[in-house]
Coordinates of C-alpha atoms in Angstrom, one line a residue:
M7 CA 43.3 54.3 2.2
N8 CA 42.5 56.7 -0.4
H9 CA 38.9 57.1 -1.5
T10 CA 37.8 53.5 -1.1
P11 CA 35.7 52.7 -4.2
A12 CA 32.1 51.6 -4.4
T13 CA 29.5 51.8 -7.1
E14 CA 26.4 53.6 -8.1
A15 CA 24.0 52.0 -10.4
A16 CA 23.6 53.8 -13.8
S17 CA 20.1 55.0 -14.1
P18 CA 18.4 54.4 -17.5
E19 CA 17.9 58.1 -18.2
H20 CA 21.6 58.7 -17.7
A21 CA 23.0 55.7 -19.6
S22 CA 23.9 56.5 -23.2
P23 CA 24.5 53.5 -25.6
S24 CA 25.9 55.9 -28.2
A25 CA 28.3 57.4 -25.8
A26 CA 29.4 53.9 -24.7
A27 CA 30.0 53.0 -28.3
A28 CA 32.0 56.2 -28.8
V29 CA 34.3 55.2 -26.0
N30 CA 34.6 51.4 -26.6
G31 CA 33.8 51.1 -30.3
P32 CA 30.8 49.2 -31.6
D33 CA 32.5 45.8 -31.3
E34 CA 33.7 46.4 -27.7
E35 CA 30.5 47.7 -26.2
R36 CA 29.7 45.4 -23.3
R37 CA 26.8 47.0 -21.5
D38 CA 26.0 50.4 -20.0
Y39 CA 27.9 49.9 -16.7
R40 CA 28.0 53.6 -15.8
P41 CA 26.1 56.8 -16.7
G42 CA 26.6 58.3 -20.1
Y43 CA 27.8 61.6 -18.6
E44 CA 30.7 59.8 -16.9
I45 CA 31.8 58.3 -20.2
V46 CA 31.5 61.6 -22.0
A47 CA 33.5 63.3 -19.2
E48 CA 36.3 60.8 -19.8
R49 CA 36.1 61.4 -23.6
I50 CA 36.4 65.2 -23.1
L51 CA 39.6 64.6 -21.1
E52 CA 40.9 62.4 -23.9
Y53 CA 40.1 65.1 -26.4
I54 CA 42.1 67.7 -24.3
A55 CA 45.1 65.4 -24.1
E56 CA 45.0 64.2 -27.7
S57 CA 44.6 67.8 -29.0
R58 CA 47.5 68.9 -26.8
L59 CA 45.3 71.7 -25.4
V60 CA 46.7 73.7 -22.5
A61 CA 45.2 76.1 -19.9
G62 CA 43.2 78.8 -21.5
D63 CA 42.6 77.0 -24.8
R64 CA 39.0 77.0 -26.0
L65 CA 37.1 73.8 -26.3
P66 CA 34.3 73.1 -28.8
T67 CA 30.8 74.2 -27.8
E68 CA 28.5 71.8 -26.1
I69 CA 26.6 71.3 -29.3
D70 CA 29.9 70.5 -31.2
L71 CA 31.0 68.2 -28.4
A72 CA 27.6 66.4 -28.6
Q73 CA 28.0 65.9 -32.3
R74 CA 31.6 64.7 -32.0
L75 CA 30.7 62.2 -29.3
D76 CA 27.4 61.1 -30.8
T77 CA 25.4 62.0 -27.7
S78 CA 23.0 64.6 -26.5
R79 CA 23.8 68.2 -25.4
A80 CA 22.2 67.4 -22.0
V81 CA 24.7 64.6 -21.4
V82 CA 27.6 66.8 -22.4
R83 CA 26.3 69.5 -20.0
E84 CA 26.3 67.0 -17.1
A85 CA 29.9 65.9 -18.1
V86 CA 31.0 69.5 -18.2
K87 CA 29.6 70.0 -14.6
I88 CA 31.8 67.1 -13.4
L89 CA 34.9 68.4 -15.2
S90 CA 34.2 71.9 -13.9
A91 CA 34.0 70.6 -10.3
L92 CA 37.3 68.8 -10.8
G93 CA 39.0 72.0 -12.1
R94 CA 39.6 70.6 -15.6
V95 CA 37.4 73.0 -17.6
R96 CA 35.8 76.4 -17.1
A97 CA 32.5 77.5 -18.6
H98 CA 32.4 81.3 -19.2
K99 CA 28.9 82.6 -19.9
G100 CA 28.8 84.1 -23.4
R101 CA 32.3 83.0 -24.2
G102 CA 32.2 79.2 -24.2
L103 CA 34.2 76.3 -22.6
F104 CA 37.9 76.6 -21.8
V105 CA 40.6 74.3 -20.5
A106 CA 41.0 75.4 -16.9
D107 CA 43.9 77.4 -15.6
D108 CA 43.8 75.9 -12.1
E109 CA 47.4 75.1 -11.4
G110 CA 46.4 72.8 -8.6
M111 CA 44.8 70.4 -11.1
L112 CA 48.0 70.1 -13.2
T113 CA 46.3 71.3 -16.4
T114 CA 49.5 72.7 -17.7
S115 CA 51.5 69.5 -17.2
R116 CA 51.8 66.7 -19.7
W117 CA 51.0 63.9 -17.2
G118 CA 48.0 65.8 -15.7
G119 CA 46.4 66.1 -19.1
F120 CA 47.3 62.5 -20.0
F121 CA 45.6 60.9 -17.0
R122 CA 42.3 59.1 -17.8
P123 CA 40.5 58.6 -14.5
V124 CA 38.7 55.3 -15.3
D125 CA 41.4 53.7 -17.4
L126 CA 42.7 50.8 -15.3
D127 CA 46.2 51.1 -16.8
H128 CA 46.4 54.8 -15.9
V129 CA 45.2 54.1 -12.3
L130 CA 47.8 51.4 -12.0
M131 CA 50.5 53.8 -13.2
L132 CA 49.4 56.5 -10.9
F133 CA 49.6 54.1 -7.9
E134 CA 53.0 53.0 -9.0
F135 CA 54.1 56.6 -9.0
R136 CA 52.5 57.2 -5.6
R137 CA 54.2 54.1 -4.2
V138 CA 57.6 55.4 -5.1
Q139 CA 57.0 58.9 -3.8
E140 CA 55.2 58.0 -0.6
M141 CA 57.6 55.2 0.4
A142 CA 60.4 57.8 0.1
A143 CA 58.5 60.4 2.0
S144 CA 57.6 58.0 4.9
S145 CA 61.2 56.8 5.1
L146 CA 62.6 60.3 5.3
A147 CA 59.8 61.3 7.8
A148 CA 61.0 58.5 10.1
T149 CA 64.4 60.3 10.5
R150 CA 63.3 63.9 10.1
A151 CA 59.8 64.4 11.6
T152 CA 59.6 67.0 14.4
P153 CA 57.4 66.5 17.5
A154 CA 54.8 68.9 16.0
E155 CA 54.8 67.0 12.7
L156 CA 54.4 63.7 14.4
R157 CA 51.5 65.1 16.3
T158 CA 49.9 66.3 13.1
I159 CA 50.2 62.8 11.6
E160 CA 48.9 61.2 14.8
V161 CA 45.8 63.5 14.9
A162 CA 45.1 62.7 11.2
M163 CA 45.3 59.0 12.0
Q164 CA 42.9 59.3 14.9
N165 CA 40.5 61.3 12.9
C166 CA 40.5 58.6 10.2
R167 CA 39.6 56.1 12.9
H168 CA 36.9 58.4 14.2
G169 CA 35.4 59.0 10.8
F170 CA 35.3 55.3 10.0
A171 CA 33.8 54.4 13.4
Q172 CA 31.1 57.1 13.0
G173 CA 30.4 56.4 9.4
Q174 CA 31.4 59.9 8.4
V175 CA 32.8 59.7 4.8
D176 CA 33.8 63.4 4.6
V177 CA 35.6 63.3 8.0
F178 CA 37.5 60.2 7.0
N179 CA 38.5 61.5 3.5
Q180 CA 39.7 64.8 4.9
A181 CA 41.7 63.0 7.6
D182 CA 43.1 60.7 5.0
E183 CA 44.3 63.7 3.0
D184 CA 45.8 65.2 6.1
F185 CA 47.6 62.0 7.0
H186 CA 49.3 61.5 3.6
V187 CA 50.2 65.1 3.2
G188 CA 51.4 65.3 6.8
V189 CA 53.8 62.4 6.2
A190 CA 55.1 64.2 3.1
V191 CA 55.6 67.4 5.0
A192 CA 57.5 65.5 7.7
S193 CA 60.0 64.3 5.0
H194 CA 61.2 67.9 4.8
N195 CA 61.4 67.6 1.0
T196 CA 59.5 70.3 -0.9
F197 CA 59.4 68.2 -4.1
L198 CA 57.9 65.2 -2.4
V199 CA 55.3 67.3 -0.8
S200 CA 54.3 68.8 -4.2
T201 CA 54.2 65.4 -6.0
V202 CA 52.3 63.7 -3.2
R203 CA 49.6 66.4 -3.3
D204 CA 49.4 66.4 -7.1
A205 CA 49.2 62.7 -7.4
R206 CA 46.4 62.6 -4.8
R207 CA 44.5 65.3 -6.8
L208 CA 44.7 63.1 -9.9
Q209 CA 43.5 60.1 -7.9
R210 CA 40.5 62.1 -6.6
Q211 CA 39.4 62.3 -10.3
S212 CA 39.0 58.5 -10.3
S213 CA 36.6 59.0 -7.3
A214 CA 34.6 61.7 -9.1
I215 CA 34.3 59.9 -12.4
G216 CA 33.1 56.3 -12.2
I217 CA 34.2 55.4 -8.7
H218 CA 32.4 56.8 -5.7
D219 CA 33.4 57.2 -2.1
V220 CA 31.9 55.1 0.7
L221 CA 33.2 53.5 3.9
S222 CA 33.8 49.8 3.4
E223 CA 36.0 46.9 4.6
G224 CA 38.8 48.6 2.7
T225 CA 38.4 51.6 5.0
A226 CA 38.8 49.5 8.1
A227 CA 42.1 48.1 6.7
A228 CA 43.3 51.6 5.9
V229 CA 42.7 52.7 9.5
E230 CA 45.1 50.0 10.7
E231 CA 47.6 50.6 7.9
H232 CA 47.7 54.3 8.8
E233 CA 48.6 53.4 12.4
A234 CA 51.4 51.0 11.3
I235 CA 52.9 53.8 9.1
Y236 CA 52.6 56.3 12.0
R237 CA 54.2 54.0 14.6
A238 CA 57.1 53.3 12.3
I239 CA 57.7 57.0 11.7
R240 CA 57.3 57.8 15.4
D241 CA 59.8 55.1 16.4
G242 CA 62.3 56.2 13.8
R243 CA 62.2 53.0 11.7
P244 CA 62.5 54.2 8.1
E245 CA 62.5 50.7 6.4
E246 CA 59.4 49.7 8.3
A247 CA 57.7 53.0 7.5
A248 CA 58.4 52.5 3.8
K249 CA 57.2 48.9 3.8
A250 CA 54.0 49.8 5.7
T251 CA 53.3 52.6 3.1
A252 CA 53.9 50.2 0.3
D253 CA 51.5 47.6 1.8
H254 CA 48.9 50.3 2.3
L255 CA 49.0 51.6 -1.3
D256 CA 49.2 48.0 -2.8
R257 CA 46.1 47.1 -0.9
T258 CA 44.3 50.3 -1.9
L259 CA 45.2 49.7 -5.6
E260 CA 43.7 46.2 -5.4
D261 CA 40.4 47.8 -4.2
Y262 CA 40.4 50.1 -7.2
R263 CA 41.4 47.3 -9.6
R264 CA 38.6 45.0 -8.4
E265 CA 36.0 47.8 -8.6
I266 CA 36.9 48.9 -12.1
Q267 CA 37.0 45.3 -13.4
R268 CA 33.7 44.6 -11.7
R269 CA 32.1 47.6 -13.5
L270 CA 33.6 46.6 -16.8
F271 CA 32.9 42.9 -16.7
G272 CA 30.3 42.5 -14.0

């Protein structure tokens, strides 16, 4: 499981009808299903992609962004805080806002700038991409994993179970990261390791903008799915490892799909 989604109610002081209209258009505005600063954060990402900005390029000022997006400077400031935490923008005192140069967040790649974290189609495409990469990684891991790598995957699996049992979101999320990256490392393919890490970084943006982490029924399923993947890799069964990985990611995608649709349509 990867960042099982849940919701936070949008408080009246954070919801911005004008920002919602800026995103959806006046005829498509349904209701303020999420805080205005989340919507504006997404719009800033769209601006970066549509303007073909790259790392180091200057963004409009907060005042200019507020005017462009028909919202307040305070809402823009909160959106910038989110994007700064994600590594997508940098605020330099006295100089302004810039597209970040954090290579880990893929700001220089076309598909990193293209990704919109709360766009259902983009989330679907990201999961399709992850499915291909991680099925291949787990299949290779089943024939290549060393005893030490198997132990790393096993410990991560156990920590996921412990985090869920104790209701510790941070413990579970870190172990979840360790598990998926550990499987990729066991594939002994540097390119798979890199793409798995990068795709998961993009997915975490969906958890930071509009979808929030909690432990839920989906987390319980993930714990069992992780164990199925681990056992197939441990026992040297590449086809079963790939299938277990596909089942895991398909189920996680459905969690995301339901949550995004619930927020959109109630």
